[in-house]
Every structure is written in C-alpha cells, then in structure tokens.
C-alpha cells in the first residue's frame, strides 16, 4: 500500500514577508496561505510574496513539486531592500512541532544545469541582478526593488525524499517549508536598525546598491 505525503505551503510577509510549504507523508497535497505583517512602520515599505503553485500530490519518493517564489514591492513610491529565509520543519497530525528529519528536503533555486546547480543564486560580488546566499540563513536581493516591481525568481521547486524504511513513521505528518520575506526602506540607517547583525560581506553589498541612502 502506498503511503500518502502532504506537501503544502504557507506564505507570510513582513516589513519587515514569508512563505510556508507543507509535506504530509502519505500521498501529498500542497496548499498555500498568505499573510503580511508590517514590523517597520517608519519607512512605509510593504511587500508581497508572488507564488506560482497549483498544488502537488506526492505519490512517490522522491517527488519534486513546482513552487515558484518571487517578491513584489507593493509600496506606492519607496524602493525596498529585501531578504528571504526558507525554513523547513515537520508537524504532527495536530499541527504541533514534530522532530522529523529535514535532510530529505531539497530546495531548488532555478532549473539546475551542469555548470550551475542553483542558477537563481548569484555570487555576492557579482554584478548580475539576483539573489545572494548571505550564509546567515537569509537570501538577499542584490539590488533595490523599485515600487510596484517584482524580484527575479528565488525558489523554483521543492523535492521531498522519504526513505522506504521510514515511511510508516512519517505517515500523517506534515512538512512545512516556511518562506519568510522581509523588507526595509533603502537607507543604511534603516538597515542597521532592523538588521543589526549582518555580516561584513552583506553590509558591503548593500552599501554598493545603486540608490542606497
């Protein structure tokens, strides 16, 4: 008898925004829910997660589900600096935290090629526009995002692998892939106030952004 695994998603946005994806071992369903929380009022910056996701039934392991994520600056006039964290974790049948292994969850940042496994990510020193792995749990967009515009795509899909010998244990559980996006106004003072613990490399990248104040 085949096990069923549920893959779903919850998006939350902060401005300081986020997305969550869920996997329930047994045959899978992927759903999404959006919410925004403004935690930085002064800059009048607001963002929204843009997602291309039509549900996913996990009928096999491994299983890859399309989940395309980008971020839109929906502020009327202000540019935004944006970063995103993607955090997988498991829940039990009662939606409580459950100590499942997330090592079988692979996030894909663009369609991999022989030359580039994650083409949606660029080097922190690159002049190409795109997302940078800050090595601090966040992915940073390396350019200011003007009002009413959308970033390049970050996440493209999620692959879930449940070993055959563990499928009974994971039956009925839910894997959440939590995508949280944050934005601040395009000033160095705002960045320091909201993100005080940036690495020096990320600080330098932000300081070099065209239009930063």
GROMACS .gro file of C-alpha atoms in nm:
model
  213
    1UNK     CA    1   0.000   0.000   0.000
    2UNK     CA    2   0.140   0.337  -0.097
    3UNK     CA    3   0.192   0.596   0.172
    4UNK     CA    4   0.047   0.942   0.129
    5UNK     CA    5   0.251   1.254   0.190
    6UNK     CA    6   0.109   1.604   0.208
    7UNK     CA    7   0.304   1.894   0.069
    8UNK     CA    8   0.159   2.236   0.140
    9UNK     CA    9   0.256   2.596   0.175
   10UNK     CA   10   0.203   2.899   0.395
   11UNK     CA   11   0.337   3.239   0.296
   12UNK     CA   12   0.398   3.518   0.541
   13UNK     CA   13   0.531   3.861   0.460
   14UNK     CA   14   0.692   4.109   0.694
   15UNK     CA   15   0.807   4.470   0.658
   16UNK     CA   16   0.995   4.371   0.787
   17UNK     CA   17   0.726   3.852   0.428
   18UNK     CA   18   0.708   3.480   0.428
   19UNK     CA   19   0.604   3.159   0.267
   20UNK     CA   20   0.546   2.818   0.408
   21UNK     CA   21   0.535   2.489   0.220
   22UNK     CA   22   0.399   2.169   0.376
   23UNK     CA   23   0.459   1.800   0.316
   24UNK     CA   24   0.247   1.531   0.479
   25UNK     CA   25   0.385   1.179   0.421
   26UNK     CA   26   0.120   0.957   0.265
   27UNK     CA   27   0.007   1.091  -0.095
   28UNK     CA   28   0.052   1.457  -0.100
   29UNK     CA   29  -0.128   1.784  -0.121
   30UNK     CA   30   0.044   2.123  -0.140
   31UNK     CA   31  -0.159   2.427  -0.029
   32UNK     CA   32  -0.074   2.792   0.037
   33UNK     CA   33  -0.186   3.073   0.266
   34UNK     CA   34  -0.067   3.434   0.257
   35UNK     CA   35  -0.030   3.687   0.537
   36UNK     CA   36   0.159   4.012   0.580
   37UNK     CA   37   0.288   4.174   0.900
   38UNK     CA   38   0.433   4.525   0.895
   39UNK     CA   39   0.705   4.547   1.159
   40UNK     CA   40   0.882   4.855   1.030
   41UNK     CA   41   0.638   5.143   1.007
   42UNK     CA   42   0.875   5.435   0.955
   43UNK     CA   43   0.982   5.351   0.601
   44UNK     CA   44   0.632   5.282   0.469
   45UNK     CA   45   0.762   4.975   0.287
   46UNK     CA   46   0.530   4.686   0.203
   47UNK     CA   47   0.594   4.366   0.010
   48UNK     CA   48   0.401   4.063  -0.110
   49UNK     CA   49   0.506   3.709  -0.195
   50UNK     CA   50   0.429   3.616  -0.556
   51UNK     CA   51   0.389   3.241  -0.591
   52UNK     CA   52   0.321   3.005  -0.879
   53UNK     CA   53   0.192   2.693  -0.709
   54UNK     CA   54  -0.105   2.480  -0.811
   55UNK     CA   55  -0.089   2.201  -0.554
   56UNK     CA   56   0.114   1.882  -0.551
   57UNK     CA   57   0.024   1.520  -0.484
   58UNK     CA   58   0.323   1.325  -0.351
   59UNK     CA   59   0.261   0.982  -0.493
   60UNK     CA   60   0.624   0.872  -0.488
   61UNK     CA   61   0.955   0.935  -0.318
   62UNK     CA   62   1.150   1.133  -0.417
   63UNK     CA   63   0.892   1.376  -0.554
   64UNK     CA   64   0.958   1.722  -0.697
   65UNK     CA   65   0.685   1.985  -0.672
   66UNK     CA   66   0.686   2.316  -0.857
   67UNK     CA   67   0.681   2.611  -0.618
   68UNK     CA   68   0.799   2.933  -0.781
   69UNK     CA   69   0.853   3.223  -0.543
   70UNK     CA   70   0.944   3.586  -0.602
   71UNK     CA   71   0.875   3.905  -0.406
   72UNK     CA   72   0.690   4.220  -0.513
   73UNK     CA   73   0.737   4.566  -0.367
   74UNK     CA   74   0.377   4.688  -0.343
   75UNK     CA   75   0.471   5.022  -0.186
   76UNK     CA   76   0.343   5.321  -0.381
   77UNK     CA   77   0.669   5.519  -0.400
   78UNK     CA   78   0.955   5.374  -0.193
   79UNK     CA   79   1.226   5.134  -0.310
   80UNK     CA   80   1.287   4.831  -0.087
   81UNK     CA   81   1.576   4.616   0.029
   82UNK     CA   82   1.453   4.257   0.054
   83UNK     CA   83   1.574   3.933   0.211
   84UNK     CA   84   1.414   3.588   0.245
   85UNK     CA   85   1.458   3.296   0.486
   86UNK     CA   86   1.343   2.944   0.395
   87UNK     CA   87   1.299   2.711   0.693
   88UNK     CA   88   1.172   2.351   0.667
   89UNK     CA   89   1.023   2.176   0.970
   90UNK     CA   90   0.778   1.895   1.050
   91UNK     CA   91   0.438   1.897   1.218
   92UNK     CA   92   0.233   1.609   1.357
   93UNK     CA   93  -0.133   1.539   1.291
   94UNK     CA   94  -0.233   1.805   1.548
   95UNK     CA   95  -0.012   2.069   1.380
   96UNK     CA   96   0.237   2.060   1.668
   97UNK     CA   97   0.612   2.066   1.608
   98UNK     CA   98   0.744   1.714   1.538
   99UNK     CA   99   1.115   1.610   1.535
  100UNK     CA  100   1.128   1.486   1.178
  101UNK     CA  101   1.439   1.485   0.961
  102UNK     CA  102   1.451   1.768   0.706
  103UNK     CA  103   1.767   1.645   0.533
  104UNK     CA  104   1.545   1.488   0.266
  105UNK     CA  105   1.402   1.827   0.169
  106UNK     CA  106   1.588   1.980  -0.126
  107UNK     CA  107   1.517   2.338  -0.228
  108UNK     CA  108   1.581   2.427  -0.591
  109UNK     CA  109   1.675   2.780  -0.693
  110UNK     CA  110   1.614   2.761  -1.066
  111UNK     CA  111   1.650   2.468  -1.305
  112UNK     CA  112   1.995   2.313  -1.244
  113UNK     CA  113   2.248   2.281  -1.524
  114UNK     CA  114   2.587   2.111  -1.540
  115UNK     CA  115   2.752   2.448  -1.493
  116UNK     CA  116   2.523   2.585  -1.220
  117UNK     CA  117   2.321   2.383  -0.970
  118UNK     CA  118   2.127   2.689  -0.849
  119UNK     CA  119   2.111   2.942  -1.136
  120UNK     CA  120   1.876   3.177  -0.948
  121UNK     CA  121   2.156   3.248  -0.698
  122UNK     CA  122   2.445   3.478  -0.786
  123UNK     CA  123   2.780   3.539  -0.618
  124UNK     CA  124   2.782   3.815  -0.357
  125UNK     CA  125   3.037   4.007  -0.566
  126UNK     CA  126   2.855   3.956  -0.896
  127UNK     CA  127   2.722   4.247  -1.099
  128UNK     CA  128   2.435   4.028  -1.221
  129UNK     CA  129   2.096   4.105  -1.069
  130UNK     CA  130   1.966   3.825  -0.849
  131UNK     CA  131   1.960   3.656  -0.510
  132UNK     CA  132   2.266   3.609  -0.291
  133UNK     CA  133   2.310   3.346  -0.020
  134UNK     CA  134   2.411   3.555   0.280
  135UNK     CA  135   2.536   3.245   0.469
  136UNK     CA  136   2.332   3.364   0.767
  137UNK     CA  137   2.004   3.187   0.696
  138UNK     CA  138   1.884   3.455   0.453
  139UNK     CA  139   1.888   3.515   0.078
  140UNK     CA  140   1.936   3.882  -0.013
  141UNK     CA  141   1.825   4.052  -0.332
  142UNK     CA  142   2.136   4.236  -0.450
  143UNK     CA  143   1.955   4.538  -0.592
  144UNK     CA  144   1.697   4.783  -0.461
  145UNK     CA  145   1.348   4.675  -0.566
  146UNK     CA  146   1.153   4.975  -0.701
  147UNK     CA  147   0.789   5.034  -0.613
  148UNK     CA  148   0.542   4.806  -0.795
  149UNK     CA  149   0.815   4.579  -0.932
  150UNK     CA  150   0.890   4.210  -0.874
  151UNK     CA  151   1.224   4.047  -0.797
  152UNK     CA  152   1.378   3.773  -1.005
  153UNK     CA  153   1.256   3.428  -0.905
  154UNK     CA  154   1.417   3.279  -0.593
  155UNK     CA  155   1.267   2.936  -0.526
  156UNK     CA  156   1.159   2.722  -0.823
  157UNK     CA  157   1.070   2.383  -0.674
  158UNK     CA  158   1.097   2.151  -0.373
  159UNK     CA  159   1.200   1.785  -0.378
  160UNK     CA  160   1.096   1.562  -0.088
  161UNK     CA  161   1.256   1.224  -0.019
  162UNK     CA  162   1.120   0.985   0.245
  163UNK     CA  163   1.328   0.663   0.278
  164UNK     CA  164   1.121   0.348   0.232
  165UNK     CA  165   1.211   0.217   0.578
  166UNK     CA  166   1.082   0.539   0.744
  167UNK     CA  167   0.755   0.593   0.559
  168UNK     CA  168   0.544   0.435   0.832
  169UNK     CA  169   0.696   0.673   1.088
  170UNK     CA  170   0.624   0.979   0.873
  171UNK     CA  171   0.274   0.871   0.774
  172UNK     CA  172   0.028   1.152   0.852
  173UNK     CA  173   0.296   1.408   0.934
  174UNK     CA  174   0.332   1.747   0.761
  175UNK     CA  175   0.649   1.913   0.640
  176UNK     CA  176   0.641   2.293   0.646
  177UNK     CA  177   0.881   2.482   0.420
  178UNK     CA  178   0.849   2.828   0.571
  179UNK     CA  179   0.941   3.115   0.338
  180UNK     CA  180   0.972   3.445   0.525
  181UNK     CA  181   1.044   3.763   0.332
  182UNK     CA  182   1.148   4.088   0.499
  183UNK     CA  183   1.188   4.438   0.356
  184UNK     CA  184   1.324   4.770   0.480
  185UNK     CA  185   1.342   5.117   0.331
  186UNK     CA  186   1.654   5.188   0.120
  187UNK     CA  187   1.868   5.370   0.377
  188UNK     CA  188   2.172   5.246   0.567
  189UNK     CA  189   2.021   5.373   0.893
  190UNK     CA  190   1.711   5.159   0.838
  191UNK     CA  191   1.920   4.854   0.755
  192UNK     CA  192   2.129   4.896   1.071
  193UNK     CA  193   1.817   4.942   1.286
  194UNK     CA  194   1.625   4.641   1.153
  195UNK     CA  195   1.910   4.403   1.060
  196UNK     CA  196   2.185   4.484   1.314
  197UNK     CA  197   2.383   4.159   1.281
  198UNK     CA  198   2.467   4.148   0.911
  199UNK     CA  199   2.797   4.002   0.800
  200UNK     CA  200   3.054   4.242   0.663
  201UNK     CA  201   3.014   4.095   0.312
  202UNK     CA  202   2.638   4.160   0.314
  203UNK     CA  203   2.688   4.510   0.454
  204UNK     CA  204   2.930   4.593   0.173
  205UNK     CA  205   2.690   4.454  -0.088
  206UNK     CA  206   2.407   4.671   0.045
  207UNK     CA  207   2.628   4.980   0.066
  208UNK     CA  208   2.711   4.937  -0.305
  209UNK     CA  209   2.347   4.921  -0.418
  210UNK     CA  210   2.254   5.195  -0.661
  211UNK     CA  211   2.016   5.437  -0.490
  212UNK     CA  212   2.100   5.345  -0.130
  213UNK     CA  213   2.097   5.646   0.104
   0.00000   0.00000   0.00000
